[in-house]
């Protein structure tokens, strides 16, 4: 993150489904603040929600004690969402969105994240953090 | 999320409203599968859905596939703009029978 980056929101919450509504509210508010129109705001909300869902379901395997930190930054040209968790490190090379021609329940989250975002990166997490997922989207 | 189920001829109309997310999807899934277990066709009214994520979409796909296996009808009606955008992103708008209204769905037999 460079010097002109502004932190728009920071949220630390238990990795449980009932807390996703607060995450969505924070994403919507930041996106609106950065001039995103309603369709883009909803897409960003969906993508960040999907990333947090993956952490809850796959990272923590629905264990109720995990925590997630969401930071939302504006670096002047992009909205940057950073999701930090304390779960076991993810092998990002093994993550593949599934073929959409195959109609079956599940497995759509990664496709949605990659379709909406310009960049999806697993960065080196700070000490004590399991994973740092950074999602970036150019803003109007 | 809130829901209501009303019988309409050979169909159960499942009206979902609010956010269908990971927290509420188990409820939506239970309701849809319960109707199919009673050998009723299902029309899911998404007109008052403000948000749906991939878990909610998965519940609809499961309903659609279960109905197909049991030779029952399954369709979506009055899909809200937010829900339609997610269906488009996942290309499922080309899979589900989608109707503008209950009347249109009934005319087409679900």
mmCIF file of C-alpha atoms in Angstrom:
data_model
loop_
_atom_site.group_PDB
_atom_site.id
_atom_site.type_symbol
_atom_site.label_atom_id
_atom_site.label_comp_id
_atom_site.label_asym_id
_atom_site.label_seq_id
_atom_site.Cartn_x
_atom_site.Cartn_y
_atom_site.Cartn_z
ATOM 1 C CA UNK A 1 0.000 0.000 0.000
ATOM 2 C CA UNK A 2 1.466 3.372 -0.962
ATOM 3 C CA UNK A 3 1.574 6.677 0.930
ATOM 4 C CA UNK A 4 -1.566 8.175 -0.640
ATOM 5 C CA UNK A 5 -3.684 5.246 0.425
ATOM 6 C CA UNK A 6 -6.663 6.099 2.605
ATOM 7 C CA UNK A 7 -8.078 3.550 4.996
ATOM 8 C CA UNK A 8 -11.855 3.747 4.533
ATOM 9 C CA UNK A 9 -12.900 1.034 6.967
ATOM 10 C CA UNK A 10 -11.504 -1.671 9.175
ATOM 11 C CA UNK A 11 -13.623 -4.439 10.617
ATOM 12 C CA UNK A 12 -12.648 -7.356 12.848
ATOM 13 C CA UNK A 13 -15.384 -9.922 13.313
ATOM 14 C CA UNK A 14 -15.975 -13.573 14.236
ATOM 15 C CA UNK A 15 -15.830 -15.848 11.173
ATOM 16 C CA UNK A 16 -19.492 -16.745 11.322
ATOM 17 C CA UNK A 17 -22.270 -16.320 8.793
ATOM 18 C CA UNK A 18 -24.333 -13.979 10.967
ATOM 19 C CA UNK A 19 -21.574 -11.352 10.710
ATOM 20 C CA UNK A 20 -21.557 -11.175 6.919
ATOM 21 C CA UNK A 21 -24.283 -8.540 6.906
ATOM 22 C CA UNK A 22 -21.960 -6.093 8.710
ATOM 23 C CA UNK A 23 -19.219 -6.843 6.181
ATOM 24 C CA UNK A 24 -21.609 -6.102 3.308
ATOM 25 C CA UNK A 25 -22.684 -2.836 4.894
ATOM 26 C CA UNK A 26 -19.037 -1.740 5.188
ATOM 27 C CA UNK A 27 -18.278 -2.645 1.558
ATOM 28 C CA UNK A 28 -21.396 -0.874 0.260
ATOM 29 C CA UNK A 29 -20.605 2.246 2.240
ATOM 30 C CA UNK A 30 -16.982 2.383 1.013
ATOM 31 C CA UNK A 31 -17.976 1.745 -2.605
ATOM 32 C CA UNK A 32 -20.614 4.482 -2.511
ATOM 33 C CA UNK A 33 -18.130 6.852 -0.901
ATOM 34 C CA UNK A 34 -15.767 6.223 -3.838
ATOM 35 C CA UNK A 35 -18.426 7.021 -6.431
ATOM 36 C CA UNK A 36 -19.279 3.478 -7.521
ATOM 37 C CA UNK A 37 -22.711 3.193 -9.128
ATOM 38 C CA UNK A 38 -25.299 0.809 -7.616
ATOM 39 C CA UNK A 39 -24.530 -2.167 -9.941
ATOM 40 C CA UNK A 40 -20.782 -1.945 -9.266
ATOM 41 C CA UNK A 41 -21.424 -1.444 -5.557
ATOM 42 C CA UNK A 42 -23.495 -4.641 -5.465
ATOM 43 C CA UNK A 43 -20.894 -6.596 -7.435
ATOM 44 C CA UNK A 44 -18.103 -5.514 -5.084
ATOM 45 C CA UNK A 45 -20.286 -6.382 -2.099
ATOM 46 C CA UNK A 46 -20.942 -9.825 -3.565
ATOM 47 C CA UNK A 47 -17.268 -10.517 -4.304
ATOM 48 C CA UNK A 48 -15.990 -9.506 -0.860
ATOM 49 C CA UNK A 49 -18.826 -11.444 0.784
ATOM 50 C CA UNK A 50 -17.833 -14.526 -1.271
ATOM 51 C CA UNK A 51 -14.209 -14.186 -0.182
ATOM 52 C CA UNK A 52 -15.261 -14.007 3.477
ATOM 53 C CA UNK A 53 -17.581 -17.005 2.968
ATOM 54 C CA UNK A 54 -14.648 -19.012 1.611
ATOM 55 C CA UNK A 55 -12.656 -18.187 4.730
ATOM 56 C CA UNK A 56 -15.553 -19.239 6.978
ATOM 57 C CA UNK A 57 -16.364 -22.440 5.085
ATOM 58 C CA UNK A 58 -12.969 -23.605 3.829
ATOM 59 C CA UNK A 59 -10.353 -21.705 5.844
ATOM 60 C CA UNK A 60 -11.850 -22.229 9.264
ATOM 61 C CA UNK A 61 -14.028 -25.183 8.149
ATOM 62 C CA UNK A 62 -16.952 -23.509 9.947
ATOM 63 C CA UNK A 63 -15.173 -23.690 13.322
ATOM 64 C CA UNK A 64 -16.898 -20.970 15.365
ATOM 65 C CA UNK A 65 -13.773 -19.477 16.957
ATOM 66 C CA UNK A 66 -12.002 -17.958 13.942
ATOM 67 C CA UNK A 67 -11.762 -14.262 13.200
ATOM 68 C CA UNK A 68 -11.565 -12.211 10.025
ATOM 69 C CA UNK A 69 -10.203 -8.711 9.551
ATOM 70 C CA UNK A 70 -11.420 -6.667 6.605
ATOM 71 C CA UNK A 71 -9.577 -3.506 5.620
ATOM 72 C CA UNK A 72 -10.889 -1.302 2.831
ATOM 73 C CA UNK A 73 -8.461 1.148 1.237
ATOM 74 C CA UNK A 74 -8.704 3.729 -1.516
ATOM 75 C CA UNK A 75 -5.312 4.142 -3.207
ATOM 76 C CA UNK A 76 -6.506 6.881 -5.538
ATOM 77 C CA UNK A 77 -7.258 4.644 -8.503
ATOM 78 C CA UNK A 78 -8.505 1.456 -6.894
ATOM 79 C CA UNK A 79 -10.610 0.187 -4.060
ATOM 80 C CA UNK A 80 -8.500 -2.385 -2.265
ATOM 81 C CA UNK A 81 -10.078 -4.966 0.034
ATOM 82 C CA UNK A 82 -7.724 -6.889 2.299
ATOM 83 C CA UNK A 83 -9.036 -9.941 4.123
ATOM 84 C CA UNK A 84 -6.826 -11.328 6.860
ATOM 85 C CA UNK A 85 -7.513 -14.568 8.672
ATOM 86 C CA UNK A 86 -5.781 -16.806 11.162
ATOM 87 C CA UNK A 87 -6.578 -20.128 9.515
ATOM 88 C CA UNK A 88 -4.053 -22.539 8.005
ATOM 89 C CA UNK A 89 -2.288 -21.078 4.951
ATOM 90 C CA UNK A 90 -4.154 -21.562 1.676
ATOM 91 C CA UNK A 91 -2.384 -23.136 -1.308
ATOM 92 C CA UNK A 92 -3.459 -20.462 -3.775
ATOM 93 C CA UNK A 93 -2.033 -22.432 -6.730
ATOM 94 C CA UNK A 94 -4.651 -25.124 -6.068
ATOM 95 C CA UNK A 95 -7.600 -22.711 -6.307
ATOM 96 C CA UNK A 96 -9.465 -23.041 -9.593
ATOM 97 C CA UNK A 97 -12.918 -21.702 -10.439
ATOM 98 C CA UNK A 98 -15.142 -24.462 -11.701
ATOM 99 C CA UNK A 99 -16.512 -24.867 -15.198
ATOM 100 C CA UNK A 100 -19.801 -22.958 -15.428
ATOM 101 C CA UNK A 101 -21.157 -25.399 -18.010
ATOM 102 C CA UNK A 102 -21.380 -27.944 -15.243
ATOM 103 C CA UNK A 103 -24.668 -27.141 -13.480
ATOM 104 C CA UNK A 104 -24.352 -28.170 -9.847
ATOM 105 C CA UNK A 105 -24.716 -26.519 -6.449
ATOM 106 C CA UNK A 106 -21.602 -24.892 -4.997
ATOM 107 C CA UNK A 107 -18.193 -23.845 -6.229
ATOM 108 C CA UNK A 108 -19.260 -20.502 -7.704
ATOM 109 C CA UNK A 109 -17.599 -18.174 -5.186
ATOM 110 C CA UNK A 110 -14.171 -18.062 -6.794
ATOM 111 C CA UNK A 111 -15.691 -17.455 -10.216
ATOM 112 C CA UNK A 112 -17.688 -14.509 -8.854
ATOM 113 C CA UNK A 113 -14.652 -12.996 -7.121
ATOM 114 C CA UNK A 114 -12.464 -13.255 -10.223
ATOM 115 C CA UNK A 115 -15.172 -11.971 -12.537
ATOM 116 C CA UNK A 116 -15.844 -8.874 -10.453
ATOM 117 C CA UNK A 117 -12.346 -7.934 -9.306
ATOM 118 C CA UNK A 118 -9.436 -6.702 -11.443
ATOM 119 C CA UNK A 119 -6.822 -8.375 -9.261
ATOM 120 C CA UNK A 120 -7.033 -11.224 -6.750
ATOM 121 C CA UNK A 121 -3.782 -11.856 -4.875
ATOM 122 C CA UNK A 122 -2.623 -13.839 -1.896
ATOM 123 C CA UNK A 123 0.102 -11.696 -0.307
ATOM 124 C CA UNK A 124 2.691 -12.563 2.296
ATOM 125 C CA UNK A 125 0.735 -12.190 5.560
ATOM 126 C CA UNK A 126 2.176 -10.302 8.532
ATOM 127 C CA UNK A 127 3.531 -12.458 11.379
ATOM 128 C CA UNK A 128 0.738 -14.215 13.277
ATOM 129 C CA UNK A 129 -1.714 -13.978 10.372
ATOM 130 C CA UNK A 130 -2.649 -17.105 8.377
ATOM 131 C CA UNK A 131 -3.631 -15.584 5.049
ATOM 132 C CA UNK A 132 -3.815 -12.164 3.454
ATOM 133 C CA UNK A 133 -6.103 -12.008 0.441
ATOM 134 C CA UNK A 134 -6.115 -8.735 -1.471
ATOM 135 C CA UNK A 135 -8.884 -7.883 -3.939
ATOM 136 C CA UNK A 136 -8.536 -4.762 -6.080
ATOM 137 C CA UNK A 137 -10.948 -2.945 -8.356
ATOM 138 C CA UNK A 138 -10.434 0.213 -10.395
ATOM 139 C CA UNK A 139 -12.845 2.939 -9.339
ATOM 140 C CA UNK A 140 -14.543 5.542 -11.513
ATOM 141 C CA UNK B 1 -34.667 -13.309 5.119
ATOM 142 C CA UNK B 2 -38.388 -13.906 5.450
ATOM 143 C CA UNK B 3 -40.496 -16.388 3.554
ATOM 144 C CA UNK B 4 -44.027 -17.388 2.793
ATOM 145 C CA UNK B 5 -45.334 -20.456 0.969
ATOM 146 C CA UNK B 6 -48.679 -20.396 -0.814
ATOM 147 C CA UNK B 7 -50.297 -23.145 -2.866
ATOM 148 C CA UNK B 8 -51.298 -22.243 -6.374
ATOM 149 C CA UNK B 9 -52.815 -25.148 -8.310
ATOM 150 C CA UNK B 10 -50.191 -27.873 -8.639
ATOM 151 C CA UNK B 11 -47.429 -25.543 -7.435
ATOM 152 C CA UNK B 12 -46.097 -24.258 -4.175
ATOM 153 C CA UNK B 13 -45.006 -20.647 -4.536
ATOM 154 C CA UNK B 14 -42.076 -19.932 -2.210
ATOM 155 C CA UNK B 15 -41.815 -16.189 -1.676
ATOM 156 C CA UNK B 16 -38.421 -15.226 -0.318
ATOM 157 C CA UNK B 17 -37.540 -11.707 0.767
ATOM 158 C CA UNK B 18 -34.538 -9.837 2.131
ATOM 159 C CA UNK B 19 -30.971 -11.146 2.037
ATOM 160 C CA UNK B 20 -30.388 -14.801 1.147
ATOM 161 C CA UNK B 21 -26.883 -15.354 2.390
ATOM 162 C CA UNK B 22 -24.869 -18.070 4.076
ATOM 163 C CA UNK B 23 -26.755 -17.495 7.320
ATOM 164 C CA UNK B 24 -30.246 -17.864 5.850
ATOM 165 C CA UNK B 25 -29.605 -20.312 3.024
ATOM 166 C CA UNK B 26 -30.204 -23.416 5.203
ATOM 167 C CA UNK B 27 -33.759 -22.129 5.840
ATOM 168 C CA UNK B 28 -34.377 -21.421 2.145
ATOM 169 C CA UNK B 29 -33.026 -24.870 1.219
ATOM 170 C CA UNK B 30 -35.210 -26.624 3.786
ATOM 171 C CA UNK B 31 -38.348 -24.846 2.536
ATOM 172 C CA UNK B 32 -37.699 -25.546 -1.150
ATOM 173 C CA UNK B 33 -36.825 -29.221 -0.585
ATOM 174 C CA UNK B 34 -39.802 -29.690 1.713
ATOM 175 C CA UNK B 35 -42.169 -28.558 -1.051
ATOM 176 C CA UNK B 36 -40.471 -30.904 -3.539
ATOM 177 C CA UNK B 37 -40.659 -33.766 -1.030
ATOM 178 C CA UNK B 38 -44.419 -33.271 -1.031
ATOM 179 C CA UNK B 39 -44.305 -33.890 -4.792
ATOM 180 C CA UNK B 40 -45.320 -30.326 -5.609
ATOM 181 C CA UNK B 41 -43.821 -28.216 -8.348
ATOM 182 C CA UNK B 42 -42.045 -25.141 -6.980
ATOM 183 C CA UNK B 43 -41.995 -21.544 -8.122
ATOM 184 C CA UNK B 44 -39.554 -19.393 -6.180
ATOM 185 C CA UNK B 45 -40.554 -15.741 -6.095
ATOM 186 C CA UNK B 46 -37.395 -13.627 -5.876
ATOM 187 C CA UNK B 47 -39.047 -10.240 -6.431
ATOM 188 C CA UNK B 48 -38.353 -9.049 -2.870
ATOM 189 C CA UNK B 49 -34.848 -10.479 -2.615
ATOM 190 C CA UNK B 50 -32.396 -7.672 -1.904
ATOM 191 C CA UNK B 51 -29.247 -9.783 -1.969
ATOM 192 C CA UNK B 52 -28.299 -13.350 -2.859
ATOM 193 C CA UNK B 53 -24.864 -14.942 -2.669
ATOM 194 C CA UNK B 54 -23.461 -18.160 -4.099
ATOM 195 C CA UNK B 55 -24.875 -20.213 -1.214
ATOM 196 C CA UNK B 56 -28.380 -18.979 -2.052
ATOM 197 C CA UNK B 57 -27.780 -19.685 -5.731
ATOM 198 C CA UNK B 58 -26.586 -23.197 -4.801
ATOM 199 C CA UNK B 59 -29.869 -23.771 -2.977
ATOM 200 C CA UNK B 60 -31.801 -22.835 -6.133
ATOM 201 C CA UNK B 61 -29.624 -25.143 -8.258
ATOM 202 C CA UNK B 62 -30.223 -27.994 -5.834
ATOM 203 C CA UNK B 63 -33.968 -27.349 -5.985
ATOM 204 C CA UNK B 64 -33.881 -27.277 -9.772
ATOM 205 C CA UNK B 65 -31.943 -30.539 -9.981
ATOM 206 C CA UNK B 66 -34.062 -32.288 -7.364
ATOM 207 C CA UNK B 67 -37.233 -31.255 -9.216
ATOM 208 C CA UNK B 68 -35.793 -32.524 -12.480
ATOM 209 C CA UNK B 69 -34.934 -35.913 -10.933
ATOM 210 C CA UNK B 70 -38.496 -36.199 -9.608
ATOM 211 C CA UNK B 71 -40.065 -34.919 -12.807
ATOM 212 C CA UNK B 72 -41.524 -31.906 -11.053
ATOM 213 C CA UNK B 73 -41.553 -28.317 -12.280
ATOM 214 C CA UNK B 74 -39.191 -25.724 -10.843
ATOM 215 C CA UNK B 75 -38.989 -22.093 -11.873
ATOM 216 C CA UNK B 76 -38.146 -18.592 -10.717
ATOM 217 C CA UNK B 77 -40.558 -15.692 -10.852
ATOM 218 C CA UNK B 78 -40.219 -11.907 -10.649
ATOM 219 C CA UNK B 79 -36.459 -12.070 -10.200
ATOM 220 C CA UNK B 80 -35.204 -8.833 -8.611
ATOM 221 C CA UNK B 81 -32.448 -6.884 -10.374
ATOM 222 C CA UNK B 82 -29.842 -7.782 -7.749
ATOM 223 C CA UNK B 83 -30.679 -11.484 -7.934
ATOM 224 C CA UNK B 84 -30.741 -11.406 -11.751
ATOM 225 C CA UNK B 85 -27.275 -9.845 -11.828
ATOM 226 C CA UNK B 86 -25.900 -12.773 -9.806
ATOM 227 C CA UNK B 87 -27.700 -15.279 -12.040
ATOM 228 C CA UNK B 88 -26.131 -13.577 -15.069
ATOM 229 C CA UNK B 89 -22.644 -13.601 -13.532
ATOM 230 C CA UNK B 90 -22.964 -17.357 -13.005
ATOM 231 C CA UNK B 91 -24.746 -17.866 -16.384
ATOM 232 C CA UNK B 92 -27.581 -19.583 -14.557
ATOM 233 C CA UNK B 93 -30.062 -17.160 -16.129
ATOM 234 C CA UNK B 94 -29.758 -19.534 -19.107
ATOM 235 C CA UNK B 95 -30.518 -22.608 -17.010
ATOM 236 C CA UNK B 96 -33.494 -21.795 -14.776
ATOM 237 C CA UNK B 97 -36.965 -21.286 -16.234
ATOM 238 C CA UNK B 98 -37.529 -17.605 -15.371
ATOM 239 C CA UNK B 99 -40.925 -15.908 -15.570
ATOM 240 C CA UNK B 100 -41.884 -12.266 -15.140
ATOM 241 C CA UNK B 101 -44.847 -13.049 -12.934
ATOM 242 C CA UNK B 102 -46.801 -15.843 -11.284
ATOM 243 C CA UNK B 103 -49.486 -15.524 -13.962
ATOM 244 C CA UNK B 104 -46.892 -16.001 -16.700
ATOM 245 C CA UNK B 105 -45.391 -18.991 -14.897
ATOM 246 C CA UNK B 106 -48.787 -20.630 -14.525
ATOM 247 C CA UNK B 107 -49.556 -19.997 -18.213
ATOM 248 C CA UNK B 108 -46.327 -21.809 -19.118
ATOM 249 C CA UNK B 109 -46.956 -24.625 -16.636
ATOM 250 C CA UNK B 110 -43.993 -23.564 -14.436
#
